[in-house]
Coordinates of C-alpha atoms in Angstrom, one line a residue:
X1 CA 3.6 -11.0 47.3
X2 CA 4.3 -10.5 50.9
X3 CA 7.7 -11.5 52.2
X4 CA 7.6 -14.7 54.4
X5 CA 9.2 -12.8 57.3
X6 CA 6.9 -9.8 57.1
X7 CA 4.0 -9.9 59.5
X8 CA 0.5 -9.7 58.2
X9 CA -1.2 -6.3 58.2
X10 CA -4.2 -5.5 60.3
X11 CA -7.3 -6.8 58.5
X12 CA -9.8 -4.3 57.2
X13 CA -12.7 -6.3 58.5
X14 CA -11.2 -6.5 62.0
X15 CA -11.4 -2.7 62.5
X16 CA -13.9 -1.8 65.1
X17 CA -16.1 1.2 64.3
X18 CA -15.0 4.0 61.9
X19 CA -17.8 2.9 59.6
X20 CA -18.1 6.2 57.8
X21 CA -14.3 6.2 57.1
X22 CA -14.3 2.7 55.9
X23 CA -17.2 3.4 53.6
X24 CA -15.6 6.5 52.1
X25 CA -12.4 4.6 51.4
X26 CA -14.3 1.7 49.9
X27 CA -16.3 4.0 47.6
X28 CA -13.0 5.6 46.4
X29 CA -11.6 2.2 45.7
X30 CA -14.7 1.4 43.6
X31 CA -14.5 4.7 41.7
X32 CA -11.1 6.4 42.0
X33 CA -12.5 9.3 40.0
X34 CA -14.3 10.5 43.2
X35 CA -11.0 12.3 44.0
X36 CA -9.9 10.9 47.3
X37 CA -10.7 11.2 51.0
X38 CA -9.7 13.8 53.5
X39 CA -9.7 12.3 57.0
X40 CA -10.0 14.9 59.8
X41 CA -9.6 14.0 63.4
X42 CA -7.6 13.5 66.6
X43 CA -4.5 11.4 66.8
X44 CA -4.8 7.7 67.7
X45 CA -8.0 7.0 65.8
X46 CA -6.7 4.3 63.5
X47 CA -6.6 6.5 60.5
X48 CA -3.4 5.0 59.0
X49 CA -4.4 1.5 60.1
X50 CA -7.6 1.7 58.1
X51 CA -5.8 3.1 55.0
X52 CA -3.1 0.3 55.1
X53 CA -5.8 -2.3 55.6
X54 CA -7.7 -1.1 52.5
X55 CA -4.7 -1.4 50.3
X56 CA -4.6 -5.2 50.8
X57 CA -8.2 -5.4 49.4
X58 CA -7.5 -3.6 46.1
X59 CA -7.5 -5.7 42.9
X60 CA -4.2 -6.8 41.5
X61 CA -2.5 -4.7 38.9
X62 CA -2.3 -5.9 35.3
X63 CA 1.2 -7.4 35.7
X64 CA 0.0 -9.5 38.6
X65 CA 1.5 -7.6 41.5
X66 CA -0.5 -6.3 44.4
X67 CA -1.6 -2.7 44.7
X68 CA 0.9 -0.5 46.6
X69 CA 0.6 1.9 49.4
X70 CA 2.8 4.9 48.7
X71 CA 3.4 7.4 51.5
X72 CA 4.2 11.0 50.7
X73 CA 6.4 12.7 53.2
X74 CA 5.5 16.3 54.2
X75 CA 8.9 17.5 53.1
X76 CA 8.8 16.0 49.6
X77 CA 9.8 18.2 46.6
X78 CA 7.7 18.6 43.5
X79 CA 10.4 16.7 41.5
X80 CA 10.1 13.8 43.8
X81 CA 6.3 13.8 43.6
X82 CA 5.7 14.2 39.8
X83 CA 9.1 13.2 38.5
X84 CA 11.9 15.1 36.7
X85 CA 14.5 14.8 34.0
X86 CA 17.3 12.4 34.6
X87 CA 20.2 14.8 34.6
X88 CA 22.9 12.2 34.7
X89 CA 21.5 10.4 31.7
X90 CA 21.0 13.6 29.8
X91 CA 24.6 14.7 30.4
X92 CA 26.1 11.3 29.9
X93 CA 24.1 10.0 26.9
X94 CA 22.7 13.2 25.5
X95 CA 19.2 11.8 25.8
X96 CA 16.1 13.5 27.2
X97 CA 15.2 11.0 29.8
X98 CA 12.4 11.3 32.4
X99 CA 12.5 9.7 35.9
X100 CA 9.0 9.1 37.3
X101 CA 8.1 10.2 40.8
X102 CA 5.8 9.0 43.6
X103 CA 2.6 9.5 41.6
X104 CA 3.8 6.9 39.1
X105 CA 4.6 4.5 42.0
X106 CA 1.1 4.9 43.4
X107 CA -0.7 4.0 40.1
X108 CA -3.6 1.6 40.8
X109 CA -2.8 1.7 44.5
X110 CA -3.1 4.1 47.4
X111 CA -1.3 7.4 47.9
X112 CA -1.3 8.3 51.6
X113 CA -0.4 11.8 52.8
X114 CA -0.3 12.1 56.6
X115 CA -0.7 15.7 57.9
X116 CA -1.7 16.9 54.4
X117 CA -2.6 20.3 55.9
X118 CA 1.2 20.8 56.5
X119 CA 2.1 20.0 52.9
X120 CA 3.0 22.8 50.6
X121 CA -0.1 24.2 48.8
X122 CA 1.3 23.7 45.4
X123 CA 2.0 20.0 46.1
X124 CA -1.6 19.5 47.3
X125 CA -2.7 21.1 44.0
X126 CA -0.6 18.6 42.1
X127 CA -1.9 15.6 44.0
X128 CA -5.5 16.7 43.6
X129 CA -5.1 17.4 39.9
X130 CA -3.6 13.9 39.4
X131 CA -6.4 12.3 41.5
X132 CA -9.1 14.0 39.5
X133 CA -7.6 13.5 36.0
X134 CA -6.0 10.0 36.5
X135 CA -2.9 11.2 34.7
X136 CA 0.2 13.2 35.4
X137 CA 1.5 15.7 32.8
X138 CA 5.0 17.1 33.1
X139 CA 6.3 19.9 31.0
X140 CA 9.6 21.2 32.1
X141 CA 13.2 21.8 30.9
X142 CA 12.3 20.7 27.3
X143 CA 10.8 17.4 28.4
X144 CA 7.2 16.5 27.8
X145 CA 5.9 13.4 29.6
X146 CA 2.6 12.0 30.5
X147 CA 1.7 8.8 32.4
X148 CA -1.4 7.3 34.0
X149 CA -1.8 7.9 37.8
X150 CA -5.1 6.4 39.0
X151 CA -4.9 5.9 42.7
X152 CA -7.0 6.3 45.9
X153 CA -5.8 9.5 47.5
X154 CA -6.1 9.7 51.2
X155 CA -5.0 12.7 53.2
X156 CA -5.2 12.9 57.0
X157 CA -5.0 15.9 59.2
X158 CA -5.5 17.1 62.8
X159 CA -7.5 20.4 62.6
X160 CA -5.8 21.6 65.8
X161 CA -2.6 21.9 63.7
X162 CA -4.1 24.2 61.0
X163 CA -6.7 24.0 58.2
X164 CA -6.5 23.6 54.5
X165 CA -7.6 26.5 52.3
X166 CA -11.2 26.3 51.1
X167 CA -10.0 25.9 47.5
X168 CA -8.1 22.7 48.5
X169 CA -10.9 21.4 50.8
X170 CA -13.3 21.6 47.8
X171 CA -11.0 19.5 45.6
X172 CA -11.0 16.5 48.0
X173 CA -13.8 14.3 46.8
X174 CA -15.0 13.1 50.3
X175 CA -14.3 14.2 53.8
X176 CA -14.8 12.3 57.1
X177 CA -14.4 13.5 60.7
X178 CA -13.2 10.7 63.0
X179 CA -12.9 10.5 66.7
X180 CA -12.3 7.8 69.3
X181 CA -15.5 6.2 70.5
X182 CA -16.7 7.3 74.0
X183 CA -18.5 3.9 74.4
X184 CA -16.6 1.8 76.9
X185 CA -17.5 -1.5 75.2
X186 CA -16.2 -0.3 71.8
X187 CA -12.9 0.9 73.4
X188 CA -12.4 -2.4 75.2
X189 CA -12.9 -4.3 71.9
X190 CA -10.4 -2.0 70.1
X191 CA -7.8 -2.6 72.7
X192 CA -8.5 -6.4 72.8
X193 CA -8.1 -6.8 69.0
X194 CA -5.0 -4.7 68.9
X195 CA -3.3 -6.7 71.6
X196 CA -4.4 -10.0 69.9
X197 CA -2.9 -8.7 66.7
X198 CA 0.4 -7.8 68.3
X199 CA 0.8 -11.2 70.0
X200 CA 0.5 -13.1 66.7
X201 CA -0.2 -11.0 63.6
X202 CA -0.5 -14.0 61.2
X203 CA -2.9 -15.9 63.4
X204 CA -5.0 -12.8 63.9
X205 CA -5.1 -12.0 60.2
X206 CA -6.1 -15.6 59.4
X207 CA -9.2 -15.3 61.5
X208 CA -10.4 -12.5 59.3
X209 CA -9.0 -13.8 56.0
X210 CA -12.4 -15.0 54.6
X211 CA -14.1 -11.7 55.5
X212 CA -11.3 -9.6 53.9
X213 CA -11.4 -11.9 50.8
X214 CA -15.2 -11.3 50.5
X215 CA -14.7 -7.6 50.8
X216 CA -12.0 -7.7 48.1
X217 CA -14.3 -9.6 45.8
X218 CA -17.1 -7.1 46.4
X219 CA -14.8 -4.2 45.6
X220 CA -13.6 -5.8 42.4
X221 CA -17.2 -6.6 41.3
X222 CA -18.4 -3.1 42.1
X223 CA -15.5 -1.5 40.3
X224 CA -16.3 -3.6 37.2
X225 CA -20.0 -2.7 37.4
X226 CA -19.8 1.0 38.3
X227 CA -19.9 2.2 34.7
X228 CA -23.1 0.3 34.0
X229 CA -25.0 1.8 37.0
X230 CA -27.9 3.9 35.8
X231 CA -28.1 7.5 37.0
X232 CA -31.6 8.6 36.1
X233 CA -32.6 12.2 35.3
X234 CA -34.7 12.1 38.5
X235 CA -31.7 11.3 40.7
X236 CA -29.5 13.7 38.8
X237 CA -32.0 16.5 39.5
X238 CA -32.0 15.4 43.2
X239 CA -28.3 15.7 43.3
X240 CA -28.3 19.2 41.7
X241 CA -31.1 20.3 44.1
X242 CA -29.2 19.2 47.2
X243 CA -26.1 21.0 46.1
X244 CA -28.0 24.1 45.3
X245 CA -29.7 23.9 48.7
X246 CA -26.3 24.0 50.4
X247 CA -25.2 26.9 48.1
X248 CA -22.0 25.2 47.3
X249 CA -19.7 27.0 44.8
X250 CA -19.0 25.7 41.4
X251 CA -20.0 22.3 39.9
X252 CA -17.4 20.0 41.5
X253 CA -19.7 19.0 44.3
X254 CA -22.4 18.0 41.9
X255 CA -20.0 15.8 39.9
X256 CA -18.4 14.2 43.0
X257 CA -21.8 13.6 44.6
X258 CA -23.0 11.9 41.3
X259 CA -19.9 9.7 41.2
X260 CA -20.1 8.8 44.9
X261 CA -23.8 7.9 44.6
X262 CA -23.1 5.7 41.6
X263 CA -20.2 4.0 43.4
X264 CA -22.4 3.4 46.4
X265 CA -25.1 1.8 44.2
X266 CA -22.5 -0.4 42.6
X267 CA -21.1 -1.3 46.1
X268 CA -24.5 -2.6 47.3
X269 CA -25.0 -4.5 44.1
X270 CA -27.7 -2.3 42.5
X271 CA -28.0 -1.4 38.9
X272 CA -29.5 2.1 39.5
X273 CA -28.9 5.0 41.8
X274 CA -31.7 5.6 44.4
X275 CA -32.5 8.4 46.8
X276 CA -30.7 6.6 49.6
X277 CA -27.5 6.4 47.6
X278 CA -27.7 10.2 47.0
X279 CA -28.2 10.9 50.7
X280 CA -25.2 8.8 51.8
X281 CA -23.1 10.4 49.1
X282 CA -24.2 13.9 50.3
X283 CA -23.1 13.1 53.9
X284 CA -19.6 12.4 52.6
X285 CA -19.4 15.0 49.9
X286 CA -20.8 18.2 51.3
X287 CA -19.6 18.8 54.9
X288 CA -16.2 20.2 54.0
X289 CA -17.6 22.3 51.1
X290 CA -19.8 24.4 53.4
X291 CA -16.7 26.2 54.9
X292 CA -16.3 29.1 52.6
X293 CA -15.1 31.2 55.5
X294 CA -12.7 29.8 58.2
X295 CA -15.3 30.8 60.9
X296 CA -18.0 28.6 59.4
X297 CA -18.7 25.6 61.6
X298 CA -17.5 22.3 60.1
X299 CA -19.8 19.4 59.5
X300 CA -23.3 18.9 58.1
X301 CA -26.5 19.6 60.1
X302 CA -28.7 16.5 59.7
X303 CA -31.9 18.6 59.8
X304 CA -30.5 20.8 57.0
X305 CA -29.8 17.7 55.0
X306 CA -33.3 16.4 55.7
X307 CA -34.8 19.6 54.5
X308 CA -32.6 19.6 51.3
X309 CA -33.6 16.0 50.5
X310 CA -37.3 16.9 51.0
X311 CA -37.0 19.9 48.7
X312 CA -35.1 17.7 46.2
X313 CA -37.8 15.0 46.4
X314 CA -40.4 17.6 45.7
X315 CA -38.5 19.0 42.8
X316 CA -37.9 15.4 41.5
X317 CA -41.7 14.7 41.6
X318 CA -42.5 17.9 39.9
X319 CA -40.2 17.2 37.0
X320 CA -40.6 13.4 36.8
X321 CA -42.1 11.7 33.8
X322 CA -44.7 10.1 36.0
X323 CA -42.8 6.9 36.2
X324 CA -42.6 5.6 39.8
X325 CA -39.2 5.7 41.3
X326 CA -38.1 2.4 43.0
X327 CA -38.1 2.6 46.8
X328 CA -34.8 1.6 48.3
X329 CA -35.1 -1.5 50.4
X330 CA -34.0 -0.7 53.9
X331 CA -33.4 -4.4 54.5
X332 CA -31.5 -4.9 51.3
X333 CA -27.8 -5.3 50.7
X334 CA -26.9 -1.6 51.1
X335 CA -26.5 -0.5 54.7
X336 CA -23.9 2.1 53.9
X337 CA -20.7 0.7 55.5
X338 CA -18.7 -2.4 54.5
X339 CA -20.0 -5.5 56.2
X340 CA -18.3 -6.5 59.4
X341 CA -19.5 -9.7 61.0
X342 CA -17.8 -9.1 64.3
X343 CA -20.1 -9.0 67.3
X344 CA -18.4 -6.0 68.8
X345 CA -20.6 -2.8 68.7
X346 CA -19.5 -0.2 66.2
X347 CA -21.5 3.0 66.6
X348 CA -21.1 5.9 64.2
X349 CA -18.2 8.1 65.3
X350 CA -19.3 11.5 66.3
X351 CA -17.9 14.5 64.4
X352 CA -17.0 17.8 65.7
X353 CA -15.2 18.9 68.8
X354 CA -15.1 16.5 71.7
X355 CA -13.5 18.7 74.2
X356 CA -13.9 22.4 75.0
X357 CA -10.7 24.2 76.0
X358 CA -11.0 25.9 79.4
X359 CA -9.1 28.9 80.5
X360 CA -7.6 29.4 83.9
X361 CA -8.7 32.5 85.8
X362 CA -5.9 34.7 87.1
X363 CA -6.2 36.8 90.2
X364 CA -6.5 40.5 90.4
X365 CA -8.0 43.4 92.3
X366 CA -10.7 44.3 89.7
X367 CA -13.7 42.2 88.8
X368 CA -13.1 39.8 85.9
X369 CA -15.0 40.5 82.7
X370 CA -15.4 38.1 79.8
X371 CA -14.2 39.3 76.5
X372 CA -17.2 38.0 74.6
X373 CA -17.2 37.9 70.9
X374 CA -14.2 39.2 68.9
X375 CA -14.2 42.8 68.0
X376 CA -14.6 44.5 64.6
X377 CA -13.1 42.5 61.8
X378 CA -11.5 43.6 58.6
X379 CA -9.5 42.5 55.6
X380 CA -5.9 42.3 56.8
X381 CA -3.2 44.1 55.0
X382 CA -0.1 42.1 54.0
X383 CA 2.2 41.6 57.0
X384 CA 5.7 41.2 55.8
X385 CA 8.9 40.7 57.8
X386 CA 12.0 42.2 56.1
X387 CA 14.8 40.0 54.8
X388 CA 14.6 36.5 53.4
X389 CA 13.6 33.6 55.6
X390 CA 14.2 29.9 55.2
X391 CA 10.9 29.0 53.7
X392 CA 8.3 27.8 56.1
X393 CA 5.4 27.1 53.8
X394 CA 3.2 30.2 53.3
X395 CA 2.3 33.2 51.2
X396 CA 3.5 36.2 53.2
X397 CA 7.2 37.2 53.7
X398 CA 10.0 36.6 51.2
X399 CA 11.9 33.3 51.7
X400 CA 14.1 30.8 50.0
X401 CA 11.8 28.2 48.6
X402 CA 11.4 25.1 46.4
X403 CA 8.9 27.1 44.3
X404 CA 9.0 30.6 43.1
X405 CA 11.2 32.8 40.9
X406 CA 14.8 31.8 40.3
X407 CA 17.3 34.3 41.7
X408 CA 20.7 32.7 41.1
X409 CA 22.6 29.4 40.5
X410 CA 24.4 27.4 43.0
X411 CA 27.0 24.6 43.0
X412 CA 25.1 23.0 45.9
X413 CA 21.9 20.9 45.3
X414 CA 19.2 23.4 44.5
X415 CA 15.5 23.1 43.6
X416 CA 15.7 22.0 40.0
X417 CA 18.2 22.7 37.2
X418 CA 19.6 26.2 36.6
X419 CA 20.0 25.8 32.9
X420 CA 21.9 29.0 32.1
X421 CA 24.2 28.6 35.1
X422 CA 25.0 25.0 33.9
X423 CA 25.8 26.2 30.4
X424 CA 28.0 29.0 31.7
X425 CA 29.9 26.6 33.9
X426 CA 30.4 24.3 31.0
X427 CA 31.4 27.0 28.6
X428 CA 34.7 27.8 30.3
X429 CA 35.9 24.2 30.0
X430 CA 35.1 23.6 26.3
X431 CA 38.7 24.2 25.1
X432 CA 40.1 21.9 27.7
X433 CA 37.7 19.2 26.7
X434 CA 38.8 19.4 23.1
X435 CA 35.7 20.9 21.6
X436 CA 36.1 23.0 18.5
X437 CA 32.8 22.6 16.8
X438 CA 29.6 20.6 17.4
X439 CA 27.5 20.2 20.5
X440 CA 28.7 21.5 23.8
X441 CA 30.5 18.9 25.9
X442 CA 29.1 18.7 29.4
X443 CA 30.2 17.0 32.6
X444 CA 28.6 16.3 35.9
X445 CA 30.6 19.0 37.6
X446 CA 28.9 21.6 35.3
X447 CA 25.4 21.1 36.9
X448 CA 24.1 24.1 38.7
X449 CA 21.1 24.0 41.0
X450 CA 18.6 26.8 41.2
X451 CA 18.1 29.0 44.2
X452 CA 14.5 30.1 44.2
X453 CA 12.7 32.7 46.2
X454 CA 9.0 32.3 47.3
X455 CA 6.9 33.2 50.3
X456 CA 6.8 32.0 53.8
X457 CA 4.3 32.0 56.7
X458 CA 5.1 33.8 60.0
X459 CA 4.2 33.7 63.6
X460 CA 2.3 36.9 64.8
X461 CA 2.3 37.0 68.6
X462 CA 0.1 39.5 70.4
X463 CA 0.9 40.5 74.0
X464 CA -2.2 42.1 75.4
X465 CA -2.6 44.2 78.5
X466 CA -5.9 42.8 79.8
X467 CA -5.7 44.6 83.2
X468 CA -8.5 46.5 84.8
X469 CA -7.2 49.9 83.9
X470 CA -9.1 52.4 81.8
X471 CA -9.9 51.3 78.3
X472 CA -8.7 47.8 78.9
X473 CA -11.8 46.4 77.2
X474 CA -11.2 48.8 74.3
X475 CA -7.7 47.4 73.9
X476 CA -9.1 43.9 74.2
X477 CA -11.7 44.6 71.5
X478 CA -9.1 46.0 69.2
X479 CA -6.7 43.1 69.5
X480 CA -9.4 40.4 69.3
X481 CA -10.7 42.1 66.1
X482 CA -7.1 42.2 64.7
X483 CA -6.3 38.6 65.7
X484 CA -9.6 37.3 64.3
X485 CA -8.9 39.2 61.0
X486 CA -5.4 38.0 60.9
X487 CA -6.6 34.4 61.4
X488 CA -8.9 34.8 58.5
X489 CA -6.0 36.0 56.4
X490 CA -3.8 33.3 57.9
X491 CA -6.3 30.7 56.6
X492 CA -5.1 31.7 53.2
X493 CA -1.4 32.6 53.9
X494 CA -0.6 29.7 56.2
X495 CA 0.5 31.9 59.2
X496 CA 0.4 31.1 62.8
X497 CA -1.1 33.5 65.4
X498 CA -0.7 33.5 69.2
X499 CA -2.0 35.7 72.1
X500 CA -0.5 36.2 75.5
X501 CA -2.6 38.2 78.0
X502 CA -1.2 39.9 81.1
X503 CA -3.5 40.6 84.1
X504 CA -3.5 40.1 87.9
X505 CA -0.2 38.5 88.8
X506 CA 0.5 36.3 85.8
X507 CA 0.7 36.1 82.1
X508 CA -1.5 33.6 80.3
X509 CA -1.0 32.1 76.9
X510 CA -4.7 32.1 75.9
X511 CA -4.0 31.2 72.3
X512 CA -1.0 29.0 71.7
X513 CA 0.6 29.3 68.2
X514 CA -2.0 28.0 65.8
X515 CA -3.4 28.2 62.3
X516 CA -6.6 26.5 63.4
X517 CA -9.4 29.1 63.4
X518 CA -11.7 26.8 65.4
X519 CA -9.4 26.8 68.3
X520 CA -8.6 30.4 68.0
X521 CA -12.2 31.7 68.2
X522 CA -12.9 29.5 71.2
X523 CA -9.9 30.9 73.0
X524 CA -10.5 34.5 72.2
X525 CA -14.1 34.3 73.4
X526 CA -12.8 33.1 76.8
X527 CA -10.4 36.0 77.4
X528 CA -11.0 38.0 80.6
X529 CA -9.9 41.4 81.9
X530 CA -9.2 42.8 85.4
X531 CA -6.5 43.2 88.0
X532 CA -3.0 44.6 87.8
X533 CA -0.5 44.7 84.9
X534 CA 2.4 42.3 85.2
X535 CA 4.1 43.3 82.0
X536 CA 7.4 41.6 82.9
X537 CA 5.7 38.2 83.1
X538 CA 4.0 39.0 79.7
X539 CA 7.3 39.6 77.9
X540 CA 8.9 36.6 79.5
X541 CA 6.0 34.4 78.5
X542 CA 6.2 35.8 75.0
X543 CA 10.0 35.0 75.0
X544 CA 9.2 31.4 76.0
X545 CA 6.7 31.1 73.1
X546 CA 9.2 32.5 70.6
X547 CA 12.0 30.2 71.7
X548 CA 9.8 27.1 72.0
X549 CA 8.4 27.8 68.5
X550 CA 11.9 28.3 67.1
X551 CA 12.7 24.8 68.2
X552 CA 9.4 23.3 67.0
X553 CA 9.2 25.3 63.8
X554 CA 12.6 26.9 63.2
X555 CA 11.8 28.2 59.7
X556 CA 8.9 30.4 60.9
X557 CA 10.0 34.0 61.8
X558 CA 8.1 35.7 64.7
X559 CA 6.6 39.2 65.0
X560 CA 5.5 40.5 68.5
X561 CA 2.7 43.1 68.8
X562 CA 2.3 44.5 72.3
X563 CA -0.8 46.5 73.3
X564 CA -0.3 48.3 76.6
X565 CA -0.1 51.7 78.2
X566 CA 3.3 50.7 79.7
X567 CA 2.2 51.1 83.3
X568 CA 3.5 47.9 84.7
X569 CA 2.0 47.4 88.2
X570 CA 2.3 43.7 88.9
X571 CA 4.7 42.7 91.6
X572 CA 7.6 44.5 93.1
X573 CA 9.9 46.8 91.1
X574 CA 7.4 46.2 88.2
X575 CA 8.5 48.8 85.6
X576 CA 12.3 48.1 85.7
X577 CA 11.6 44.3 85.6
X578 CA 9.3 44.9 82.6
X579 CA 12.0 46.8 80.8
X580 CA 14.6 44.1 81.5
X581 CA 12.2 41.4 80.3
X582 CA 11.5 43.5 77.1
X583 CA 15.3 43.6 76.4
X584 CA 15.4 39.8 76.9
X585 CA 12.6 39.4 74.4
X586 CA 14.4 41.6 71.9
X587 CA 17.4 39.4 72.3
X588 CA 15.6 36.6 70.6
X589 CA 15.7 38.6 67.3
X590 CA 11.9 38.8 67.0
X591 CA 10.6 41.9 65.2
X592 CA 8.4 44.0 67.5
X593 CA 5.9 46.8 67.6
X594 CA 4.2 48.5 70.7
X595 CA 0.7 50.0 70.5
X596 CA 0.6 52.7 73.1
X597 CA -2.8 52.5 74.9
X598 CA -2.2 55.3 77.4
X599 CA -5.1 57.7 77.8
X600 CA -5.8 60.8 79.8
X601 CA -4.4 64.3 80.1
X602 CA -1.1 63.2 81.7
X603 CA 1.0 60.9 79.6
X604 CA 4.1 59.2 81.0
X605 CA 5.4 57.8 77.6
X606 CA 6.2 54.4 79.2
X607 CA 5.1 52.4 76.2
X608 CA 7.6 54.3 74.0
X609 CA 10.4 53.3 76.4
X610 CA 9.3 49.7 76.3
X611 CA 9.3 49.9 72.5
X612 CA 13.0 51.0 72.6
X613 CA 13.8 48.2 74.9
X614 CA 12.1 45.8 72.5
X615 CA 14.1 47.4 69.6
X616 CA 10.8 48.0 67.7
X617 CA 8.4 50.8 66.7
X618 CA 5.7 52.5 68.7
X619 CA 2.3 54.0 67.7
X620 CA -0.6 55.3 69.8
X621 CA -3.9 53.6 70.2
X622 CA -5.8 56.8 69.4
X623 CA -4.4 56.6 65.9
X624 CA -5.6 53.1 65.3
X625 CA -8.7 51.4 64.2
X626 CA -9.0 47.7 64.1
X627 CA -7.9 47.8 60.5
X628 CA -4.9 49.9 61.3
X629 CA -3.6 47.3 63.8
X630 CA -2.6 45.2 60.9
X631 CA -0.9 48.2 59.2
X632 CA 1.1 48.7 62.4
X633 CA 2.4 45.2 62.2
X634 CA 3.6 45.8 58.7
X635 CA 5.2 49.1 59.8
X636 CA 7.2 47.2 62.4
X637 CA 8.8 45.2 59.7

């Protein structure tokens, strides 16, 4: 029951637009076994507002309390998520006690994970396992515990901040792309309703109370009826045919599509799944499962879906038992999205990219040439920075981590119990505690935490000589091929990659630090060449990026790869300024490597001098292929 002083939440039925998101959430509320919703989109699109509003519509839990919204912070530990042993009770009472975590709190409610793409991969695995199975199993430190955890899992993410791995994308039941409407009338109505709500939340909620109550009744009725909805062999063949047409991997898509179609039929009050239910379910189930490679375009082509449905229909007719299938009534109670009786327009939000990043054009003496498509691509070798980092989530360099092999015990709070260290600490006090025989006598001061070592992600920053000198385009082709390949690898290893180009009179950050391959490919295609070589500006810009990222993401260690012939020509006193700037970049502590792109009979060795100023290694371009660029990065470590 809501506290009398707590303002009412924003009503679900008062939300303007976002019909597809509301439908996906509603279907997961009807059938939690669907496995949750991944919401992809820009900031400020009411993602969290819709999720909170849905929670108020869920049926009451058995003990009479309302369903809860549990928010999972990005920095949560696995113990906090799934639960852990109660060490204090174990040591005090000698009992093996289990303390439930956030998944237990979310049972029969909503588990909301904002910026799920920034969450540790292993935690995402845990969440998705629980969402799919409806239970949490914990086996650790001699404790075996299991409890129900049926909840609506909702994860939100901004693709500009990095992607989820394909394996994790596939395990989200549904995915929806959201964007702010470009329709002026819709935007006006959104602002009007929000301001009305802020002036008097309770009065605003009262205006939509009947509509929300009706939606709550529909969800409860659909949830009760979903198990009785018939999924005929004809529609099951249609589902299998559609999934086969999109060449999805594994069988999870077929199962999720079947559950979603069944939930949609129950939601519209039908007792059997029809072709329209399958189509709507496919629109929510398949888009994120098409991205096997990070360079695949997101979304679902409507024409491709039409073709798949036609093929499925033909297959269904071929294998039918000659009994006519019921035609879905377009004027019936379905309609796809939850009913909203407001008279404000609510068009379908457009998915995809709403804005195309543009690149500024620097000045120079040579004609500017577009870089075009990225160069030759390859399977990147492991890039590893020496030492042990502080554990930015990833799968590359060694780091202190909440997950991984245990390396030693600590008296400070660690990541779980170091059992052997705890026993050793207690052993030296047994005589003082009067123990002669019997069980070991433990105290709270004996507890030792575990220091674990895992893997981290890194920032790989390329500084590219994009001037008009000989072989500039070859250098550009080499680096774009390397960056694209590293981005593909970063899709798995959770790295960030950035590119600074130097040409004309300036240095341009053409690719800010990102793990988003969509943004990266757009930026790389817009790179240009021509003009002089202002290397000093390039190193200074790289230094700015390193320092800024150190503030924004202090746990991610940088590695700078510079491709140049060392012939700085931009501005006065160009070469000495470049060497001073290189020394300043080295002062940040970033690891560094220079790829010497100098060609011709006469070689000045300027790139090698810059490498010494950068306190890093140096190799020649003639010794490199696109594949070897990645090897050079590793050599710099």
